[in-house]
Coordinates of N, CA and C in Angstrom, one line a residue:
Chain A
E1 N 0.8 -1.2 0.0 CA 0.0 0.0 0.0 C 0.9 1.2 0.0
P2 N 0.6 2.2 -0.8 CA 1.4 3.5 -0.9 C 1.4 4.2 0.5
E3 N 2.5 4.8 0.8 CA 2.6 5.5 2.1 C 3.4 6.7 1.9
V4 N 3.2 7.7 2.9 CA 4.0 8.9 2.9 C 5.2 8.6 3.8
T5 N 6.4 8.9 3.4 CA 7.6 8.7 4.1 C 8.2 10.1 4.5
Q6 N 8.9 10.1 5.6 CA 9.6 11.3 6.1 C 11.0 11.0 6.6
T7 N 11.9 11.9 6.3 CA 13.3 11.7 6.8 C 13.8 13.1 7.3
P8 N 14.6 13.1 8.3 CA 14.9 12.0 9.2 C 13.8 11.7 10.2
S9 N 13.9 10.7 11.0 CA 12.9 10.4 12.0 C 13.1 11.3 13.2
H10 N 14.4 11.6 13.4 CA 14.7 12.5 14.6 C 15.9 13.4 14.2
Q11 N 15.7 14.7 14.4 CA 16.7 15.7 14.1 C 17.0 16.5 15.3
V12 N 18.3 16.6 15.7 CA 18.7 17.5 16.8 C 19.5 18.6 16.2
T13 N 19.2 19.8 16.5 CA 19.9 21.0 16.0 C 20.1 22.1 17.0
Q14 N 21.0 22.9 16.8 CA 21.2 24.0 17.7 C 20.4 25.2 17.3
M15 N 20.0 26.0 18.3 CA 19.2 27.2 18.0 C 20.0 28.1 17.0
G16 N 19.2 28.6 16.1 CA 19.8 29.5 15.1 C 20.2 28.8 13.8
Q17 N 20.3 27.4 13.8 CA 20.6 26.7 12.7 C 19.5 26.5 11.7
E18 N 19.8 26.2 10.5 CA 18.7 25.9 9.5 C 18.5 24.4 9.5
V19 N 17.3 24.0 9.3 CA 16.9 22.6 9.2 C 16.0 22.4 8.0
I20 N 16.2 21.3 7.3 CA 15.3 20.9 6.2 C 14.7 19.5 6.6
L21 N 13.4 19.5 6.6 CA 12.7 18.2 6.9 C 12.1 17.7 5.5
R22 N 12.3 16.5 5.3 CA 11.9 15.9 4.0 C 10.8 15.0 4.0
C23 N 10.0 15.0 3.0 CA 8.8 14.1 2.9 C 8.7 13.6 1.4
V24 N 8.3 12.4 1.3 CA 7.9 11.9 0.0 C 6.4 11.5 0.0
P25 N 5.6 12.3 -0.6 CA 4.1 12.1 -0.6 C 3.8 10.9 -1.4
I26 N 2.6 10.4 -1.4 CA 2.1 9.4 -2.2 C 2.1 9.9 -3.7
S27 N 2.5 9.1 -4.6 CA 3.0 9.5 -5.9 C 1.9 10.2 -6.7
N28 N 0.7 9.9 -6.7 CA -0.3 10.5 -7.5 C -1.1 11.6 -6.8
H29 N -0.7 11.9 -5.6 CA -1.4 13.0 -4.8 C -1.0 14.4 -5.3
L30 N -1.9 15.3 -5.1 CA -1.7 16.7 -5.6 C -1.7 17.7 -4.5
Y31 N -2.2 17.3 -3.3 CA -2.3 18.3 -2.2 C -1.3 17.9 -1.1
F32 N -0.6 18.8 -0.6 CA 0.5 18.5 0.4 C 0.4 19.4 1.6
Y33 N 0.7 18.9 2.8 CA 0.5 19.6 4.0 C 1.7 19.4 5.0
W34 N 1.9 20.4 5.8 CA 2.7 20.2 7.0 C 1.9 20.6 8.2
Y35 N 2.1 19.7 9.3 CA 1.5 20.0 10.6 C 2.6 19.8 11.6
R36 N 2.4 20.3 12.8 CA 3.3 20.0 13.9 C 2.5 19.8 15.2
Q37 N 3.2 19.0 16.1 CA 2.6 18.8 17.4 C 3.7 19.0 18.4
I38 N 3.6 20.1 19.2 CA 4.4 20.3 20.3 C 4.0 19.3 21.4
L39 N 4.9 18.8 22.2 CA 4.6 17.8 23.1 C 3.5 18.2 24.1
G40 N 2.5 17.4 24.1 CA 1.3 17.6 25.0 C 0.3 18.6 24.5
Q41 N 0.5 19.1 23.2 CA -0.4 20.0 22.7 C -1.1 19.5 21.4
K42 N -2.0 20.3 20.8 CA -2.7 19.8 19.7 C -1.8 19.7 18.4
V43 N -2.2 18.9 17.5 CA -1.6 18.9 16.2 C -2.1 20.1 15.5
E44 N -1.1 21.0 15.0 CA -1.4 22.3 14.4 C -1.1 22.3 12.9
F45 N -2.0 22.9 12.2 CA -1.7 23.1 10.7 C -0.7 24.1 10.5
L46 N 0.3 23.9 9.6 CA 1.3 24.9 9.3 C 1.0 25.5 7.9
V47 N 0.9 24.6 6.9 CA 0.8 25.1 5.5 C 0.2 24.0 4.6
S48 N -0.5 24.4 3.6 CA -0.9 23.5 2.5 C -0.4 24.0 1.2
F49 N -0.2 23.1 0.3 CA 0.5 23.3 -1.0 C -0.1 22.6 -2.1
Y50 N -0.4 23.3 -3.2 CA -1.1 22.7 -4.3 C -0.7 23.5 -5.6
N51 N -0.5 22.7 -6.6 CA -0.2 23.3 -7.9 C 1.1 24.2 -7.8
N52 N 2.0 23.7 -7.1 CA 3.3 24.3 -6.9 C 3.3 25.7 -6.2
E53 N 2.3 25.9 -5.4 CA 2.3 27.1 -4.6 C 1.6 26.9 -3.3
I54 N 1.8 27.8 -2.3 CA 1.2 27.7 -1.0 C -0.3 28.1 -1.2
S55 N -1.2 27.2 -0.8 CA -2.6 27.6 -0.9 C -3.2 28.2 0.4
E56 N -2.6 27.8 1.5 CA -3.0 28.4 2.8 C -1.9 28.2 3.8
K57 N -1.7 29.1 4.7 CA -0.8 29.0 5.8 C -1.3 29.5 7.1
S58 N -0.9 29.0 8.2 CA -1.4 29.4 9.5 C -0.5 30.6 10.0
E59 N -0.9 31.1 11.1 CA -0.1 32.2 11.7 C 1.2 31.7 12.2
I60 N 1.4 30.4 12.4 CA 2.6 29.9 12.9 C 3.7 30.0 11.7
F61 N 3.2 29.8 10.5 CA 4.1 29.7 9.3 C 4.6 31.1 9.0
D62 N 5.6 31.6 9.7 CA 6.1 33.0 9.4 C 7.3 32.9 8.5
D63 N 8.0 34.0 8.4 CA 9.0 34.1 7.3 C 10.2 33.2 7.6
Q64 N 10.3 32.6 8.8 CA 11.3 31.6 9.0 C 11.1 30.2 8.4
F65 N 9.8 30.0 7.9 CA 9.4 28.8 7.3 C 9.3 28.9 5.8
S66 N 9.6 27.9 5.1 CA 9.4 27.8 3.7 C 9.1 26.4 3.3
V67 N 8.4 26.2 2.2 CA 8.2 24.9 1.7 C 8.6 24.8 0.2
E68 N 8.9 23.6 -0.3 CA 9.4 23.5 -1.6 C 9.0 22.1 -2.1
R69 N 8.8 22.0 -3.4 CA 8.7 20.7 -4.0 C 9.7 20.7 -5.1
P70 N 10.9 20.4 -4.8 CA 12.1 20.6 -5.7 C 12.1 19.7 -6.9
D71 N 11.4 18.5 -6.8 CA 11.3 17.6 -7.9 C 9.9 17.0 -7.9
G72 N 9.7 16.0 -8.7 CA 8.4 15.4 -8.7 C 8.0 14.5 -7.6
S73 N 8.9 14.3 -6.6 CA 8.6 13.4 -5.5 C 8.8 13.9 -4.1
N74 N 9.7 14.8 -3.9 CA 9.9 15.3 -2.6 C 9.1 16.6 -2.3
F75 N 8.9 16.8 -1.0 CA 8.2 18.0 -0.5 C 8.9 18.3 0.8
T76 N 9.5 19.5 0.9 CA 10.4 19.8 2.0 C 9.8 21.0 2.8
L77 N 10.2 21.0 4.1 CA 9.9 22.1 5.0 C 11.2 22.6 5.5
K78 N 11.5 23.9 5.3 CA 12.8 24.5 5.8 C 12.4 25.5 6.9
I79 N 13.2 25.4 8.0 CA 13.2 26.4 9.0 C 14.5 27.1 9.0
R80 N 14.6 28.4 8.7 CA 15.8 29.1 8.5 C 16.7 29.3 9.7
S81 N 16.1 29.6 10.8 CA 16.8 29.9 12.0 C 16.0 29.4 13.2
T82 N 16.3 28.2 13.6 CA 15.5 27.5 14.5 C 15.5 28.1 15.9
K83 N 14.3 28.1 16.6 CA 14.2 28.5 17.9 C 13.9 27.4 18.8
L84 N 14.1 27.5 20.1 CA 13.8 26.5 21.1 C 12.3 26.0 20.9
E85 N 11.4 27.0 20.7 CA 10.0 26.7 20.6 C 9.6 26.0 19.3
D86 N 10.5 25.8 18.4 CA 10.3 25.0 17.2 C 10.4 23.5 17.5
S87 N 10.8 23.1 18.6 CA 10.9 21.7 19.0 C 9.5 21.1 19.0
A88 N 9.3 20.1 18.2 CA 8.0 19.5 18.0 C 8.2 18.3 17.1
M89 N 7.1 17.5 17.0 CA 6.9 16.5 15.9 C 6.3 17.1 14.7
Y90 N 7.0 17.0 13.6 CA 6.5 17.6 12.3 C 5.9 16.4 11.4
F91 N 4.7 16.6 11.0 CA 4.0 15.6 10.2 C 3.8 16.2 8.8
C92 N 4.1 15.4 7.8 CA 3.8 15.7 6.4 C 2.5 14.9 6.0
A93 N 1.7 15.4 5.2 CA 0.5 14.7 4.7 C 0.3 15.0 3.3
S94 N -0.4 14.1 2.6 CA -0.8 14.3 1.2 C -2.2 13.8 1.0
S95 N -2.8 14.4 0.0 CA -4.2 14.0 -0.3 C -4.4 14.0 -1.8
G96 N -5.2 13.0 -2.3 CA -5.5 13.0 -3.7 C -6.7 13.9 -4.1
T97 N -7.5 14.3 -3.1 CA -8.7 14.9 -3.4 C -8.9 16.3 -2.7
G98 N -8.1 16.6 -1.6 CA -8.2 17.8 -0.9 C -9.4 18.0 -0.1
D99 N -10.1 16.9 0.2 CA -11.4 17.0 0.9 C -11.3 16.6 2.3
G100 N -10.1 16.5 2.8 CA -9.9 16.2 4.2 C -9.4 14.8 4.5
E101 N -9.4 13.9 3.5 CA -8.9 12.5 3.7 C -7.5 12.6 3.3
Q102 N -6.7 12.7 4.4 CA -5.2 12.9 4.2 C -4.5 11.7 4.7
Y103 N -3.3 11.5 4.1 CA -2.4 10.4 4.4 C -1.2 11.0 5.0
F104 N -0.9 10.5 6.2 CA 0.2 11.1 7.0 C 1.5 10.3 7.0
G105 N 2.6 10.9 7.1 CA 3.8 10.2 7.4 C 4.0 10.0 8.8
P106 N 5.1 9.3 9.2 CA 5.3 8.9 10.6 C 5.8 10.1 11.5
G107 N 6.2 11.2 10.8 CA 6.7 12.3 11.5 C 8.2 12.4 11.7
T108 N 8.7 13.6 11.9 CA 10.1 13.9 12.2 C 10.1 14.6 13.5
R109 N 10.8 14.1 14.5 CA 10.9 14.7 15.8 C 12.1 15.7 15.7
L110 N 11.8 17.0 15.8 CA 12.8 18.0 15.8 C 13.1 18.5 17.2
T111 N 14.3 18.4 17.6 CA 14.7 18.9 18.9 C 15.7 20.0 18.7
V112 N 15.4 21.2 19.2 CA 16.3 22.4 19.1 C 16.9 22.6 20.5
T113 N 18.2 22.7 20.6 CA 18.9 22.8 21.9 C 19.6 24.2 22.0
Chain B
G1 N -13.4 30.8 15.7 CA -12.9 30.0 14.7 C -13.1 28.6 14.9
D2 N -12.8 27.8 14.0 CA -12.9 26.3 14.1 C -12.0 25.7 15.1
S3 N -12.5 24.8 15.9 CA -11.7 24.1 16.9 C -12.3 22.8 17.3
V4 N -11.5 22.0 17.9 CA -11.9 20.6 18.4 C -11.4 20.5 19.8
T5 N -12.3 20.0 20.6 CA -11.9 19.7 22.0 C -12.1 18.2 22.2
Q6 N -11.1 17.5 22.7 CA -11.1 16.1 22.8 C -10.8 15.7 24.2
M7 N -11.4 14.6 24.6 CA -11.2 14.0 26.0 C -9.7 13.8 26.2
E8 N -9.2 14.2 27.4 CA -7.8 14.0 27.7 C -7.6 12.6 28.1
G9 N -6.4 12.1 27.8 CA -6.1 10.7 28.3 C -5.1 10.8 29.5
P10 N -4.4 9.7 29.7 CA -4.6 8.4 29.0 C -5.8 7.7 29.4
V11 N -6.3 6.8 28.5 CA -7.4 5.9 28.8 C -6.8 4.5 28.9
T12 N -7.1 3.8 30.0 CA -6.6 2.4 30.1 C -7.8 1.5 30.3
L13 N -7.9 0.5 29.5 CA -9.1 -0.5 29.6 C -8.6 -1.9 29.5
S14 N -9.4 -2.8 30.0 CA -9.2 -4.2 29.8 C -9.7 -4.7 28.5
E15 N -9.2 -5.7 28.0 CA -9.7 -6.3 26.7 C -11.2 -6.6 26.8
E16 N -11.9 -6.3 25.8 CA -13.4 -6.5 25.7 C -14.2 -5.4 26.4
A17 N -13.6 -4.4 27.0 CA -14.3 -3.3 27.6 C -14.9 -2.4 26.5
F18 N -15.9 -1.6 26.9 CA -16.5 -0.6 26.0 C -15.7 0.7 26.0
L19 N -15.5 1.2 24.9 CA -14.7 2.4 24.7 C -15.5 3.6 24.3
T20 N -15.4 4.7 25.0 CA -15.9 6.0 24.5 C -14.8 7.1 24.6
I21 N -14.5 7.8 23.5 CA -13.6 8.9 23.6 C -14.4 10.1 23.1
N22 N -14.6 11.1 24.0 CA -15.4 12.2 23.6 C -14.7 13.3 22.8
C23 N -15.5 13.8 21.8 CA -15.0 14.9 21.0 C -16.1 15.9 20.7
T24 N -15.8 17.2 21.0 CA -16.8 18.2 20.6 C -16.1 19.2 19.7
Y25 N -16.9 19.9 18.9 CA -16.3 20.9 18.0 C -17.0 22.2 18.1
T26 N -16.3 23.2 17.6 CA -16.8 24.6 17.4 C -16.6 24.9 16.0
A27 N -17.6 25.3 15.2 CA -17.5 25.6 13.8 C -18.7 26.3 13.3
T28 N -18.6 27.1 12.3 CA -19.8 27.6 11.7 C -20.1 26.7 10.5
G29 N -21.3 26.6 10.1 CA -21.7 25.9 8.9 C -21.6 24.4 9.1
Y30 N -21.1 23.7 8.1 CA -21.2 22.2 8.1 C -19.9 21.6 7.8
P31 N -19.0 21.5 8.8 CA -17.7 20.9 8.5 C -17.8 19.4 8.4
S32 N -16.8 18.8 7.9 CA -16.6 17.3 7.9 C -15.8 16.9 9.2
L33 N -16.1 15.8 9.7 CA -15.5 15.3 11.0 C -14.8 14.0 10.8
F34 N -13.6 13.9 11.4 CA -12.8 12.7 11.2 C -12.2 12.2 12.6
W35 N -12.0 10.9 12.6 CA -11.1 10.3 13.6 C -9.9 9.7 12.9
Y36 N -8.7 10.1 13.4 CA -7.5 9.5 13.0 C -6.9 8.7 14.1
V37 N -6.1 7.7 13.8 CA -5.4 6.8 14.8 C -3.9 6.8 14.4
Q38 N -3.1 6.8 15.5 CA -1.7 6.7 15.3 C -1.2 5.5 16.1
Y39 N -0.7 4.5 15.4 CA -0.1 3.3 16.1 C 1.4 3.7 16.4
P40 N 2.0 3.1 17.3 CA 3.4 3.4 17.7 C 4.3 3.3 16.5
G41 N 5.1 4.4 16.3 CA 6.1 4.4 15.2 C 5.5 4.7 13.8
E42 N 4.2 4.9 13.7 CA 3.6 5.1 12.4 C 2.9 6.5 12.3
G43 N 2.5 6.9 11.1 CA 1.8 8.1 10.9 C 0.3 8.0 11.3
L44 N -0.3 9.2 11.2 CA -1.8 9.2 11.5 C -2.5 8.5 10.3
Q45 N -3.4 7.7 10.7 CA -4.2 7.0 9.7 C -5.7 7.4 9.8
L46 N -6.4 7.6 8.7 CA -7.8 7.9 8.8 C -8.5 6.6 9.3
L47 N -9.3 6.8 10.4 CA -10.0 5.7 10.9 C -11.5 5.7 10.4
L48 N -12.1 6.9 10.5 CA -13.5 7.0 10.0 C -13.8 8.5 9.8
K49 N -14.9 8.7 9.0 CA -15.2 10.1 8.8 C -16.8 10.2 8.6
A50 N -17.3 11.5 8.8 CA -18.7 11.8 8.5 C -18.7 13.2 8.0
T51 N -19.5 13.4 6.9 CA -19.5 14.6 6.2 C -20.7 15.5 6.4
K52 N -21.8 14.9 7.1 CA -22.9 15.8 7.3 C -23.6 15.3 8.6
A53 N -24.5 16.1 9.1 CA -25.2 15.8 10.4 C -25.9 14.5 10.3
D54 N -25.9 13.7 11.4 CA -26.5 12.4 11.6 C -25.8 11.3 10.8
D55 N -24.8 11.6 10.0 CA -24.0 10.5 9.4 C -23.3 9.7 10.5
K56 N -23.2 8.4 10.3 CA -22.4 7.6 11.2 C -21.2 7.1 10.4
G57 N -20.0 7.3 10.8 CA -18.8 6.8 10.3 C -18.5 5.5 11.0
S58 N -18.0 4.5 10.3 CA -17.6 3.2 11.0 C -16.5 2.5 10.3
N59 N -15.6 1.8 11.1 CA -14.5 1.1 10.5 C -13.9 0.3 11.6
K60 N -13.5 -0.9 11.4 CA -12.8 -1.8 12.3 C -13.5 -1.9 13.6
G61 N -14.9 -1.8 13.7 CA -15.6 -1.9 14.9 C -15.8 -0.6 15.6
F62 N -15.1 0.4 15.2 CA -15.3 1.8 15.7 C -16.5 2.5 15.0
E63 N -17.2 3.3 15.8 CA -18.2 4.1 15.2 C -18.2 5.5 15.8
A64 N -18.7 6.5 15.0 CA -18.9 7.8 15.6 C -20.0 8.5 14.8
T65 N -20.9 9.2 15.5 CA -22.1 9.8 14.8 C -21.9 11.3 14.9
Y66 N -22.1 12.0 13.8 CA -22.0 13.4 13.7 C -23.3 14.0 14.2
R67 N -23.2 14.6 15.4 CA -24.4 15.2 16.1 C -24.3 16.7 16.1
K68 N -25.1 17.3 15.2 CA -25.0 18.8 15.1 C -25.6 19.5 16.3
E69 N -26.6 18.9 16.9 CA -27.3 19.5 18.0 C -26.5 19.6 19.3
T70 N -25.5 18.6 19.4 CA -24.6 18.7 20.6 C -23.2 19.0 20.1
T71 N -23.0 19.3 18.9 CA -21.7 19.5 18.3 C -20.7 18.5 18.7
S72 N -21.0 17.2 18.5 CA -20.2 16.2 19.0 C -19.9 15.1 18.0
F73 N -18.8 14.4 18.2 CA -18.5 13.3 17.3 C -17.7 12.3 18.1
H74 N -18.4 11.6 19.1 CA -17.7 10.7 20.0 C -17.4 9.4 19.4
L75 N -16.2 8.9 19.7 CA -15.8 7.6 19.2 C -16.1 6.5 20.1
E76 N -16.7 5.4 19.6 CA -17.1 4.3 20.4 C -16.7 3.0 19.8
K77 N -16.4 2.0 20.7 CA -16.2 0.6 20.3 C -16.7 -0.3 21.3
G78 N -17.4 -1.3 20.9 CA -18.1 -2.1 21.9 C -17.2 -3.1 22.7
S79 N -16.1 -3.5 22.0 CA -15.2 -4.5 22.7 C -13.8 -4.2 22.2
V80 N -13.0 -3.6 23.0 CA -11.6 -3.2 22.5 C -10.7 -4.4 22.6
Q81 N -9.7 -4.4 21.8 CA -8.6 -5.4 21.8 C -7.3 -4.8 22.1
V82 N -6.3 -5.6 22.5 CA -5.0 -5.1 22.8 C -4.4 -4.3 21.6
S83 N -4.7 -4.8 20.4 CA -4.2 -4.2 19.1 C -4.8 -2.8 18.9
D84 N -5.8 -2.4 19.6 CA -6.4 -1.1 19.5 C -5.6 0.0 20.3
S85 N -4.6 -0.4 21.0 CA -3.8 0.5 21.7 C -3.1 1.4 20.8
A86 N -3.3 2.7 20.9 CA -2.8 3.7 20.0 C -3.3 5.1 20.5
V87 N -2.9 6.1 19.8 CA -3.4 7.5 20.1 C -4.5 7.8 19.0
Y88 N -5.6 8.3 19.5 CA -6.7 8.7 18.7 C -6.9 10.2 18.6
F89 N -7.1 10.7 17.4 CA -7.2 12.1 17.2 C -8.5 12.4 16.5
C90 N -9.3 13.3 17.1 CA -10.5 13.9 16.5 C -10.1 15.1 15.6
A91 N -10.7 15.3 14.5 CA -10.3 16.4 13.6 C -11.5 16.9 12.8
L92 N -11.4 18.1 12.4 CA -12.5 18.8 11.7 C -11.9 19.4 10.4
G93 N -12.6 19.3 9.3 CA -12.1 19.8 8.1 C -13.2 20.4 7.2
R94 N -12.7 21.2 6.2 CA -13.6 21.9 5.3 C -13.0 21.7 3.9
G95 N -13.7 21.1 3.0 CA -13.2 20.9 1.6 C -12.9 22.2 0.9
S96 N -13.6 23.3 1.3 CA -13.4 24.5 0.6 C -12.0 25.2 0.9
T97 N -11.4 24.7 1.9 CA -10.0 25.3 2.2 C -8.9 24.3 1.9
L98 N -9.2 23.5 0.9 CA -8.2 22.5 0.4 C -7.7 21.6 1.5
G99 N -8.6 21.3 2.4 CA -8.4 20.1 3.2 C -7.6 20.4 4.5
R100 N -7.4 21.7 4.9 CA -6.8 22.0 6.2 C -7.6 21.3 7.3
L101 N -6.9 20.6 8.2 CA -7.6 19.9 9.3 C -7.3 20.6 10.7
Y102 N -8.3 20.7 11.5 CA -8.1 21.2 12.9 C -8.2 19.9 13.8
F103 N -7.2 19.7 14.6 CA -7.1 18.5 15.4 C -7.3 18.8 16.9
G104 N -7.8 17.8 17.6 CA -7.7 17.7 19.0 C -6.4 17.3 19.5
R105 N -6.2 17.2 20.8 CA -4.9 16.9 21.4 C -4.5 15.4 21.2
G106 N -5.4 14.6 21.0 CA -5.1 13.2 20.9 C -5.4 12.5 22.3
T107 N -5.9 11.3 22.2 CA -6.1 10.5 23.4 C -5.4 9.2 23.3
Q108 N -4.5 9.0 24.3 CA -3.7 7.7 24.3 C -4.6 6.6 24.9
L109 N -4.8 5.6 24.2 CA -5.6 4.4 24.7 C -4.6 3.2 24.9
T110 N -4.7 2.6 26.0 CA -3.9 1.4 26.3 C -4.9 0.3 26.7
V111 N -4.8 -0.8 26.0 CA -5.7 -1.9 26.4 C -4.9 -3.1 26.9
W112 N -5.2 -3.5 28.1 CA -4.5 -4.6 28.7 C -5.2 -6.0 28.5
P113 N -4.5 -7.1 28.3 CA -5.1 -8.4 28.1 C -5.8 -8.9 29.4

């Protein structure tokens, strides 16, 4: 069964460093998303991406964040200058229909020290 | 704005016990409602969904009914198994916003043999 994959599973970085989280969505899907979950809190929407551009972003997704689909398979989230409060589990998701039925990856745990 | 409030865990049950995990939502109009499940080391998987009032979503013995009068979408299972041990997330979505989901905090369920 097709699945969404994410790498790395765990990333440790120092405050102020740039990180890139990688995702490979399901191959025929057209809608892509990033969410995050800070420990003990809700899963929060960050950004959605369709037709090679951002379709919606939350207030969390400020200028420090960017997304890219550099080729036909990868979907990346970049954080330019990490802060301690960026420590969270980051989930990538994709959808073939954009109607809410989303397929999630296993997540990348980002720890900022 | 749209939001989901979910029963806090953890929930611990014996095998064959009855399960209820409460979920209520705040939204205007007619959102779609979802339950996602996350097994250890895996991504969130769609468990069931309902797209309009009084719809009942069901899958793998789990059920949830979309109740607009009480703004609820409680998850139930008549007889849980050890293999149901996971984290369960209630979520709300709107197709018009290209599938952005609003999640609850998740409820950890542990089932003992």
